[in-house]
mmCIF file of C-alpha atoms in Angstrom:
data_model
loop_
_atom_site.group_PDB
_atom_site.id
_atom_site.type_symbol
_atom_site.label_atom_id
_atom_site.label_comp_id
_atom_site.label_asym_id
_atom_site.label_seq_id
_atom_site.Cartn_x
_atom_site.Cartn_y
_atom_site.Cartn_z
ATOM 1 C CA MET P 1 -51.121 27.032 -40.389
ATOM 2 C CA SER P 2 -54.774 27.557 -41.184
ATOM 3 C CA ASP P 3 -56.968 25.176 -43.135
ATOM 4 C CA GLY P 4 -56.581 27.467 -46.157
ATOM 5 C CA THR P 5 -52.783 27.364 -46.220
ATOM 6 C CA ILE P 6 -51.006 25.847 -49.224
ATOM 7 C CA VAL P 7 -47.852 24.083 -48.031
ATOM 8 C CA ASP P 8 -45.095 22.926 -50.385
ATOM 9 C CA VAL P 9 -43.334 19.942 -48.787
ATOM 10 C CA HIS P 10 -40.815 19.412 -51.592
ATOM 11 C CA CYS P 11 -38.642 22.442 -52.257
ATOM 12 C CA HIS P 12 -34.959 23.130 -51.814
ATOM 13 C CA CYS P 13 -32.383 25.818 -51.251
ATOM 14 C CA THR P 14 -28.663 26.133 -51.894
ATOM 15 C CA LEU P 15 -27.166 27.333 -48.618
ATOM 16 C CA GLU P 16 -26.178 30.985 -48.489
ATOM 17 C CA ARG P 17 -23.048 30.251 -46.430
ATOM 18 C CA PHE P 18 -21.908 27.757 -49.054
ATOM 19 C CA ARG P 19 -22.514 30.270 -51.859
ATOM 20 C CA ARG P 20 -20.651 32.974 -49.979
ATOM 21 C CA ALA P 21 -17.623 30.726 -49.440
ATOM 22 C CA VAL P 22 -17.274 29.339 -52.952
ATOM 23 C CA LEU P 23 -18.434 32.354 -54.982
ATOM 24 C CA GLU P 24 -17.418 35.417 -52.973
ATOM 25 C CA GLU P 25 -14.484 34.178 -50.910
ATOM 26 C CA GLY P 26 -13.070 31.787 -53.499
ATOM 27 C CA ARG P 27 -12.596 28.878 -51.107
ATOM 28 C CA ASP P 28 -14.098 25.480 -50.578
ATOM 29 C CA TRP P 29 -16.778 24.859 -47.956
ATOM 30 C CA HIS P 30 -16.112 21.650 -46.038
ATOM 31 C CA GLY P 31 -14.602 20.179 -49.178
ATOM 32 C CA MET P 32 -17.448 21.360 -51.406
ATOM 33 C CA THR P 33 -16.690 23.663 -54.344
ATOM 34 C CA THR P 34 -18.408 25.473 -57.208
ATOM 35 C CA GLU P 35 -18.923 22.031 -58.762
ATOM 36 C CA HIS P 36 -21.568 21.447 -56.089
ATOM 37 C CA GLY P 37 -24.796 23.219 -55.234
ATOM 38 C CA GLU P 38 -26.333 23.395 -58.725
ATOM 39 C CA LEU P 39 -25.033 26.936 -59.084
ATOM 40 C CA GLY P 40 -25.827 26.972 -62.791
ATOM 41 C CA ASN P 41 -29.487 27.371 -61.877
ATOM 42 C CA PRO P 42 -30.012 31.133 -61.282
ATOM 43 C CA LYS P 43 -32.789 30.487 -58.758
ATOM 44 C CA ASN P 44 -30.281 28.768 -56.498
ATOM 45 C CA LEU P 45 -28.553 32.159 -56.169
ATOM 46 C CA TRP P 46 -31.642 34.034 -54.986
ATOM 47 C CA ASP P 47 -31.824 35.484 -51.502
ATOM 48 C CA VAL P 48 -34.743 34.867 -49.152
ATOM 49 C CA GLY P 49 -36.545 38.041 -50.191
ATOM 50 C CA ARG P 50 -36.570 37.034 -53.849
ATOM 51 C CA ARG P 51 -37.658 33.544 -52.836
ATOM 52 C CA LEU P 52 -40.645 34.960 -50.947
ATOM 53 C CA GLU P 53 -41.645 37.011 -53.986
ATOM 54 C CA GLU P 54 -41.665 33.849 -56.092
ATOM 55 C CA MET P 55 -43.711 32.006 -53.489
ATOM 56 C CA ASP P 56 -46.275 34.805 -53.651
ATOM 57 C CA ARG P 57 -46.338 34.635 -57.439
ATOM 58 C CA LEU P 58 -46.878 30.869 -57.304
ATOM 59 C CA ARG P 59 -49.512 31.257 -54.540
ATOM 60 C CA ILE P 60 -47.565 29.094 -52.091
ATOM 61 C CA ASP P 61 -48.114 30.153 -48.490
ATOM 62 C CA VAL P 62 -45.506 27.979 -46.751
ATOM 63 C CA GLN P 63 -42.448 26.113 -47.959
ATOM 64 C CA VAL P 64 -41.151 23.133 -45.996
ATOM 65 C CA VAL P 65 -37.692 24.011 -47.216
ATOM 66 C CA SER P 66 -34.740 21.613 -47.296
ATOM 67 C CA PRO P 67 -31.084 21.983 -48.324
ATOM 68 C CA THR P 68 -30.606 20.707 -51.841
ATOM 69 C CA ASP P 69 -29.534 17.065 -51.939
ATOM 70 C CA VAL P 70 -25.897 17.848 -52.714
ATOM 71 C CA PHE P 71 -25.484 18.716 -49.030
ATOM 72 C CA TYR P 72 -25.962 15.099 -47.932
ATOM 73 C CA GLN P 73 -22.234 14.456 -48.434
ATOM 74 C CA TYR P 74 -22.405 10.891 -47.109
ATOM 75 C CA ASP P 75 -19.160 10.080 -48.941
ATOM 76 C CA GLN P 76 -17.126 12.403 -46.757
ATOM 77 C CA GLU P 77 -15.722 11.469 -43.354
ATOM 78 C CA PRO P 78 -18.516 11.377 -40.757
ATOM 79 C CA GLU P 79 -17.145 14.292 -38.766
ATOM 80 C CA VAL P 80 -17.174 16.451 -41.928
ATOM 81 C CA THR P 81 -20.690 15.360 -42.855
ATOM 82 C CA GLU P 82 -21.750 16.153 -39.304
ATOM 83 C CA ARG P 83 -20.343 19.695 -39.556
ATOM 84 C CA ILE P 84 -22.083 20.224 -42.900
ATOM 85 C CA ALA P 85 -25.378 19.028 -41.424
ATOM 86 C CA GLY P 86 -24.953 21.224 -38.363
ATOM 87 C CA GLU P 87 -24.403 24.377 -40.387
ATOM 88 C CA ALA P 88 -27.109 23.482 -42.914
ATOM 89 C CA ASN P 89 -29.633 22.875 -40.158
ATOM 90 C CA GLU P 90 -28.744 26.153 -38.444
ATOM 91 C CA GLU P 91 -29.280 28.088 -41.678
ATOM 92 C CA ILE P 92 -32.618 26.424 -42.396
ATOM 93 C CA ALA P 93 -33.693 27.063 -38.797
ATOM 94 C CA GLY P 94 -32.735 30.710 -39.252
ATOM 95 C CA MET P 95 -35.005 31.009 -42.270
ATOM 96 C CA VAL P 96 -37.855 29.583 -40.216
ATOM 97 C CA ARG P 97 -37.120 31.844 -37.265
ATOM 98 C CA ASP P 98 -36.964 34.987 -39.417
ATOM 99 C CA HIS P 99 -40.079 34.134 -41.446
ATOM 100 C CA SER P 100 -42.074 31.840 -39.216
ATOM 101 C CA THR P 101 -45.311 32.235 -41.163
ATOM 102 C CA ARG P 102 -43.709 31.334 -44.505
ATOM 103 C CA PHE P 103 -41.214 28.557 -43.806
ATOM 104 C CA MET P 104 -40.985 25.240 -42.042
ATOM 105 C CA GLY P 105 -37.626 23.522 -41.981
ATOM 106 C CA LEU P 106 -36.220 20.178 -43.043
ATOM 107 C CA GLY P 107 -32.584 19.673 -42.168
ATOM 108 C CA THR P 108 -30.072 17.087 -43.287
ATOM 109 C CA LEU P 109 -28.392 14.350 -41.257
ATOM 110 C CA PRO P 110 -24.979 12.645 -41.212
ATOM 111 C CA MET P 111 -26.542 9.298 -42.079
ATOM 112 C CA ASN P 112 -23.060 7.823 -42.686
ATOM 113 C CA ASP P 113 -22.777 7.670 -38.877
ATOM 114 C CA PRO P 114 -26.100 6.739 -37.231
ATOM 115 C CA ASP P 115 -25.022 7.891 -33.763
ATOM 116 C CA ARG P 116 -24.116 11.309 -35.136
ATOM 117 C CA ALA P 117 -27.390 11.308 -37.083
ATOM 118 C CA VAL P 118 -29.384 10.728 -33.883
ATOM 119 C CA ALA P 119 -27.546 13.571 -32.154
ATOM 120 C CA ALA P 120 -28.182 15.944 -35.085
ATOM 121 C CA MET P 121 -31.809 14.855 -35.187
ATOM 122 C CA SER P 122 -32.311 15.558 -31.495
ATOM 123 C CA ARG P 123 -30.732 18.991 -31.781
ATOM 124 C CA GLY P 124 -32.676 19.788 -34.944
ATOM 125 C CA MET P 125 -36.045 18.859 -33.517
ATOM 126 C CA GLY P 126 -35.316 20.443 -30.151
ATOM 127 C CA GLU P 127 -33.022 23.465 -30.089
ATOM 128 C CA LEU P 128 -33.436 24.386 -33.758
ATOM 129 C CA GLY P 129 -37.175 23.783 -34.089
ATOM 130 C CA LEU P 130 -37.062 21.864 -37.352
ATOM 131 C CA THR P 131 -39.986 19.837 -38.665
ATOM 132 C CA GLY P 132 -37.880 16.960 -39.922
ATOM 133 C CA PHE P 133 -35.141 15.998 -42.347
ATOM 134 C CA MET P 134 -34.527 15.134 -45.975
ATOM 135 C CA ILE P 135 -32.403 12.029 -46.518
ATOM 136 C CA ASP P 136 -31.179 9.972 -49.459
ATOM 137 C CA ASP P 137 -32.574 6.578 -50.433
ATOM 138 C CA HIS P 138 -29.431 4.851 -49.173
ATOM 139 C CA VAL P 139 -26.047 5.515 -47.618
ATOM 140 C CA ARG P 140 -23.290 4.450 -49.999
ATOM 141 C CA GLY P 141 -25.492 1.660 -51.274
ATOM 142 C CA VAL P 142 -26.711 0.469 -47.874
ATOM 143 C CA THR P 143 -30.509 0.571 -47.626
ATOM 144 C CA TYR P 144 -32.468 1.488 -44.521
ATOM 145 C CA ASP P 145 -33.458 -2.038 -43.549
ATOM 146 C CA ASP P 146 -29.871 -2.496 -42.343
ATOM 147 C CA GLU P 147 -29.656 -2.870 -38.578
ATOM 148 C CA ARG P 148 -27.091 -0.079 -38.268
ATOM 149 C CA PHE P 149 -29.919 2.426 -38.826
ATOM 150 C CA ALA P 150 -32.178 1.033 -36.087
ATOM 151 C CA PRO P 151 -31.262 3.814 -33.596
ATOM 152 C CA VAL P 152 -32.230 6.428 -36.187
ATOM 153 C CA TRP P 153 -35.741 5.071 -36.644
ATOM 154 C CA GLU P 154 -36.259 4.633 -32.905
ATOM 155 C CA ALA P 155 -35.236 8.223 -32.210
ATOM 156 C CA ALA P 156 -37.232 9.553 -35.165
ATOM 157 C CA GLU P 157 -40.410 7.893 -33.956
ATOM 158 C CA ASP P 158 -39.905 9.256 -30.443
ATOM 159 C CA LEU P 159 -39.219 12.790 -31.710
ATOM 160 C CA GLY P 160 -42.044 12.872 -34.277
ATOM 161 C CA VAL P 161 -39.673 13.484 -37.188
ATOM 162 C CA PHE P 162 -41.046 13.991 -40.695
ATOM 163 C CA PHE P 163 -38.756 12.492 -43.353
ATOM 164 C CA LEU P 164 -38.698 13.478 -47.005
ATOM 165 C CA ILE P 165 -36.792 10.803 -48.904
ATOM 166 C CA HIS P 166 -35.129 12.189 -52.004
ATOM 167 C CA GLN P 167 -32.310 10.788 -54.102
ATOM 168 C CA TYR P 168 -28.881 12.194 -54.774
ATOM 169 C CA GLN P 169 -26.112 10.617 -56.848
ATOM 170 C CA HIS P 170 -25.734 7.917 -57.759
ATOM 171 C CA THR P 171 -29.068 6.251 -58.353
ATOM 172 C CA THR P 172 -29.259 2.560 -59.120
ATOM 173 C CA VAL P 173 -29.646 3.300 -62.828
ATOM 174 C CA THR P 174 -26.218 4.980 -62.851
ATOM 175 C CA TYR P 175 -24.581 1.576 -62.661
ATOM 176 C CA ARG P 176 -26.319 0.503 -65.877
ATOM 177 C CA THR P 177 -25.966 3.704 -67.891
ATOM 178 C CA GLU P 178 -25.026 7.348 -67.447
ATOM 179 C CA ARG P 179 -26.563 8.338 -70.784
ATOM 180 C CA TYR P 180 -29.673 10.408 -71.549
ATOM 181 C CA PHE P 181 -30.124 11.649 -67.950
ATOM 182 C CA LEU P 182 -31.749 8.301 -67.140
ATOM 183 C CA LEU P 183 -29.947 8.312 -63.791
ATOM 184 C CA ASN P 184 -32.499 10.972 -62.822
ATOM 185 C CA SER P 185 -35.576 10.595 -65.028
ATOM 186 C CA ILE P 186 -35.794 6.858 -64.309
ATOM 187 C CA GLY P 187 -33.301 6.436 -61.478
ATOM 188 C CA ASN P 188 -35.120 8.671 -59.002
ATOM 189 C CA LEU P 189 -38.227 6.537 -59.329
ATOM 190 C CA VAL P 190 -36.370 3.231 -59.153
ATOM 191 C CA ASP P 191 -34.559 4.224 -55.963
ATOM 192 C CA ARG P 192 -37.773 5.363 -54.278
ATOM 193 C CA THR P 193 -39.342 1.986 -55.000
ATOM 194 C CA ILE P 194 -36.370 0.147 -53.509
ATOM 195 C CA THR P 195 -36.640 2.351 -50.419
ATOM 196 C CA PHE P 196 -40.331 1.545 -50.027
ATOM 197 C CA ALA P 197 -39.607 -2.192 -50.227
ATOM 198 C CA SER P 198 -36.613 -1.971 -47.886
ATOM 199 C CA PHE P 199 -38.632 -0.343 -45.111
ATOM 200 C CA ILE P 200 -41.288 -3.049 -45.472
ATOM 201 C CA TYR P 201 -39.216 -6.204 -45.902
ATOM 202 C CA GLY P 202 -36.799 -5.044 -43.228
ATOM 203 C CA GLY P 203 -39.655 -4.797 -40.737
ATOM 204 C CA VAL P 204 -38.886 -1.156 -39.995
ATOM 205 C CA LEU P 205 -42.510 -0.030 -40.232
ATOM 206 C CA ASP P 206 -43.713 -2.935 -38.111
ATOM 207 C CA ARG P 207 -41.260 -2.024 -35.356
ATOM 208 C CA HIS P 208 -41.883 1.723 -35.698
ATOM 209 C CA PRO P 209 -45.483 2.307 -36.815
ATOM 210 C CA GLY P 210 -45.291 5.992 -35.891
ATOM 211 C CA LEU P 211 -42.689 6.903 -38.505
ATOM 212 C CA LYS P 212 -43.725 9.733 -40.846
ATOM 213 C CA ILE P 213 -42.108 9.220 -44.243
ATOM 214 C CA CYS P 214 -42.852 10.974 -47.520
ATOM 215 C CA LEU P 215 -41.545 9.337 -50.678
ATOM 216 C CA ALA P 216 -40.699 12.194 -53.025
ATOM 217 C CA HIS P 217 -41.599 12.297 -56.707
ATOM 218 C CA GLY P 218 -44.933 10.631 -56.125
ATOM 219 C CA GLY P 219 -43.311 7.585 -54.554
ATOM 220 C CA GLY P 220 -41.497 6.686 -57.734
ATOM 221 C CA TYR P 221 -42.777 3.464 -59.244
ATOM 222 C CA VAL P 222 -44.371 2.288 -55.989
ATOM 223 C CA PRO P 223 -48.016 2.472 -57.164
ATOM 224 C CA TYR P 224 -47.166 0.465 -60.287
ATOM 225 C CA ALA P 225 -44.949 -2.090 -58.506
ATOM 226 C CA LEU P 226 -47.387 -3.150 -55.787
ATOM 227 C CA ASP P 227 -49.052 -6.027 -57.639
ATOM 228 C CA ARG P 228 -45.743 -7.685 -58.511
ATOM 229 C CA LEU P 229 -44.373 -7.063 -55.018
ATOM 230 C CA ASP P 230 -47.451 -8.750 -53.570
ATOM 231 C CA LYS P 231 -47.154 -11.674 -55.963
ATOM 232 C CA GLY P 232 -43.537 -12.180 -54.989
ATOM 233 C CA TRP P 233 -44.453 -12.021 -51.308
ATOM 234 C CA ASP P 234 -47.124 -14.670 -51.884
ATOM 235 C CA VAL P 235 -45.057 -17.191 -53.830
ATOM 236 C CA TRP P 236 -41.720 -16.863 -51.987
ATOM 237 C CA PRO P 237 -42.597 -17.029 -48.291
ATOM 238 C CA ASP P 238 -38.976 -17.666 -47.335
ATOM 239 C CA LEU P 239 -37.993 -14.302 -48.794
ATOM 240 C CA ARG P 240 -40.421 -12.093 -46.868
ATOM 241 C CA GLY P 241 -37.723 -10.783 -44.583
ATOM 242 C CA ARG P 242 -39.204 -9.332 -41.422
ATOM 243 C CA SER P 243 -42.396 -8.070 -43.029
ATOM 244 C CA GLN P 244 -45.667 -9.079 -41.407
ATOM 245 C CA ASP P 245 -47.954 -8.657 -44.402
ATOM 246 C CA ARG P 246 -48.071 -8.097 -48.157
ATOM 247 C CA PRO P 247 -46.356 -4.918 -49.378
ATOM 248 C CA SER P 248 -49.621 -3.349 -50.573
ATOM 249 C CA THR P 249 -50.929 -3.309 -47.006
ATOM 250 C CA TYR P 250 -48.206 -0.803 -46.100
ATOM 251 C CA VAL P 251 -48.775 1.641 -48.941
ATOM 252 C CA ARG P 252 -50.860 4.006 -46.802
ATOM 253 C CA ARG P 253 -48.202 4.069 -44.113
ATOM 254 C CA PHE P 254 -46.225 6.469 -46.310
ATOM 255 C CA TYR P 255 -46.955 9.912 -47.718
ATOM 256 C CA TYR P 256 -46.372 10.880 -51.352
ATOM 257 C CA ASP P 257 -46.039 14.232 -53.083
ATOM 258 C CA THR P 258 -47.682 15.655 -56.198
ATOM 259 C CA VAL P 259 -44.435 15.811 -58.190
ATOM 260 C CA VAL P 260 -45.762 13.725 -61.070
ATOM 261 C CA TYR P 261 -46.301 15.271 -64.450
ATOM 262 C CA THR P 262 -49.652 14.129 -65.813
ATOM 263 C CA GLU P 263 -53.192 14.030 -64.513
ATOM 264 C CA ARG P 264 -53.257 10.361 -65.525
ATOM 265 C CA ASN P 265 -50.419 9.419 -63.186
ATOM 266 C CA LEU P 266 -51.612 11.614 -60.329
ATOM 267 C CA ARG P 267 -55.058 10.053 -60.673
ATOM 268 C CA PHE P 268 -53.534 6.584 -60.417
ATOM 269 C CA LEU P 269 -51.463 7.554 -57.374
ATOM 270 C CA ILE P 270 -54.580 8.854 -55.610
ATOM 271 C CA ASP P 271 -56.565 5.751 -56.553
ATOM 272 C CA VAL P 272 -53.870 3.540 -55.015
ATOM 273 C CA VAL P 273 -52.935 5.441 -51.842
ATOM 274 C CA GLY P 274 -55.801 7.895 -51.254
ATOM 275 C CA ALA P 275 -55.776 11.676 -51.472
ATOM 276 C CA ASP P 276 -55.268 11.885 -47.712
ATOM 277 C CA ARG P 277 -51.764 10.434 -48.163
ATOM 278 C CA VAL P 278 -50.721 12.854 -50.916
ATOM 279 C CA VAL P 279 -49.166 16.232 -50.089
ATOM 280 C CA PHE P 280 -48.488 19.194 -52.337
ATOM 281 C CA GLY P 281 -44.953 19.468 -53.684
ATOM 282 C CA THR P 282 -43.170 21.352 -56.446
ATOM 283 C CA ASP P 283 -39.471 20.341 -56.492
ATOM 284 C CA TRP P 284 -38.740 24.072 -56.718
ATOM 285 C CA PRO P 285 -36.308 25.424 -57.924
ATOM 286 C CA ALA P 286 -35.181 22.378 -59.908
ATOM 287 C CA PRO P 287 -35.576 22.548 -63.708
ATOM 288 C CA MET P 288 -38.243 19.818 -63.533
ATOM 289 C CA THR P 289 -40.574 21.896 -61.348
ATOM 290 C CA PHE P 290 -43.926 23.266 -62.571
ATOM 291 C CA ASP P 291 -44.727 26.644 -64.113
ATOM 292 C CA ASP P 292 -48.001 26.896 -62.171
ATOM 293 C CA PRO P 293 -48.028 24.139 -59.529
ATOM 294 C CA VAL P 294 -51.198 25.312 -57.789
ATOM 295 C CA GLY P 295 -53.109 26.125 -60.952
ATOM 296 C CA ARG P 296 -52.438 22.759 -62.537
ATOM 297 C CA LEU P 297 -54.188 21.026 -59.632
ATOM 298 C CA GLU P 298 -57.004 23.551 -59.568
ATOM 299 C CA THR P 299 -57.775 22.851 -63.233
ATOM 300 C CA MET P 300 -57.454 19.049 -63.269
ATOM 301 C CA ALA P 301 -60.921 17.898 -64.293
ATOM 302 C CA GLY P 302 -60.330 14.401 -62.969
ATOM 303 C CA LEU P 303 -59.999 15.502 -59.346
ATOM 304 C CA SER P 304 -63.011 15.840 -57.100
ATOM 305 C CA SER P 305 -63.279 19.003 -55.009
ATOM 306 C CA ASP P 306 -62.457 16.990 -51.870
ATOM 307 C CA GLU P 307 -59.388 15.448 -53.485
ATOM 308 C CA ARG P 308 -58.194 18.811 -54.745
ATOM 309 C CA GLU P 309 -58.588 20.311 -51.278
ATOM 310 C CA ALA P 310 -56.705 17.399 -49.696
ATOM 311 C CA LEU P 311 -53.783 17.725 -52.094
ATOM 312 C CA LEU P 312 -53.477 21.484 -51.817
ATOM 313 C CA ARG P 313 -54.231 21.914 -48.123
ATOM 314 C CA GLY P 314 -55.937 19.187 -46.136
ATOM 315 C CA THR P 315 -53.307 16.455 -46.025
ATOM 316 C CA ALA P 316 -50.619 18.922 -44.913
ATOM 317 C CA VAL P 317 -52.818 20.315 -42.149
ATOM 318 C CA GLU P 318 -53.517 16.780 -40.954
ATOM 319 C CA LEU P 319 -49.819 15.926 -41.102
ATOM 320 C CA PHE P 320 -48.302 19.053 -39.589
ATOM 321 C CA GLY P 321 -51.203 20.471 -37.611
ATOM 322 C CA SER P 322 -52.003 24.151 -37.132
ATOM 323 C CA ARG P 323 -49.250 26.691 -36.578
#
């Protein structure tokens, strides 16, 4: 990509092979049915050509496209999840191959079996030419500080994997209430904050400093939780886990996207982590995306020209390099 390229790191697609199976052929796809895939959203039914037209309208040069989160399927048997990931990753790789100047690919992984996840990761980054993978905040409630995931992080660091961490069901809030869509509007942000803390307290980032992790939805509540996390780290030294320093010292070890909804909150995120750790994202085609994601950043009076350039272009170029 060139320095002038606008790259959307947070955007999804509902797999064409899934849609064909459940809508045209009237059968399930690896146990998934019309209840999955967010098929009520018309944009999830668009073909690649229509998608490219929308990217042009929105002035987005490249999408780092990922299968929508429903394709995680960590609750299925590992061999089924592995087959889903294999087919999903092949389809995403095909989009990249057919439109190499417009797409980069994030696959999915069978994280319910770390050995299978490492194999899928190696194939994805090698044979399929993916950029990385989108994964949930946890696997059936198990967070990523658990030792069972150690081979995943070791392989990811060696392969240069980019991770986008993005929730599916159920978020932590689900276990308190399923009312008012709080499982998403609050739950997404809660889960991202737990993920941030789990990587730190579990010592994952100390053991693997080369990991490239983007916390979707602006990192959730991370920027607002840092002071209390630090205070807890200070006053309870026996509960620091395997972390080597206060949580705030790790905040720039992650990337964050621009999927926050006010200039006030984006300004705070930048003040905490720096514009060079924030990448452009839209959450397209979800209902909570933006009508004009580029224009809203271009017109934010509170951003300096350097910050605006970093968010729209510079951080992505630094992260992914030139293509």
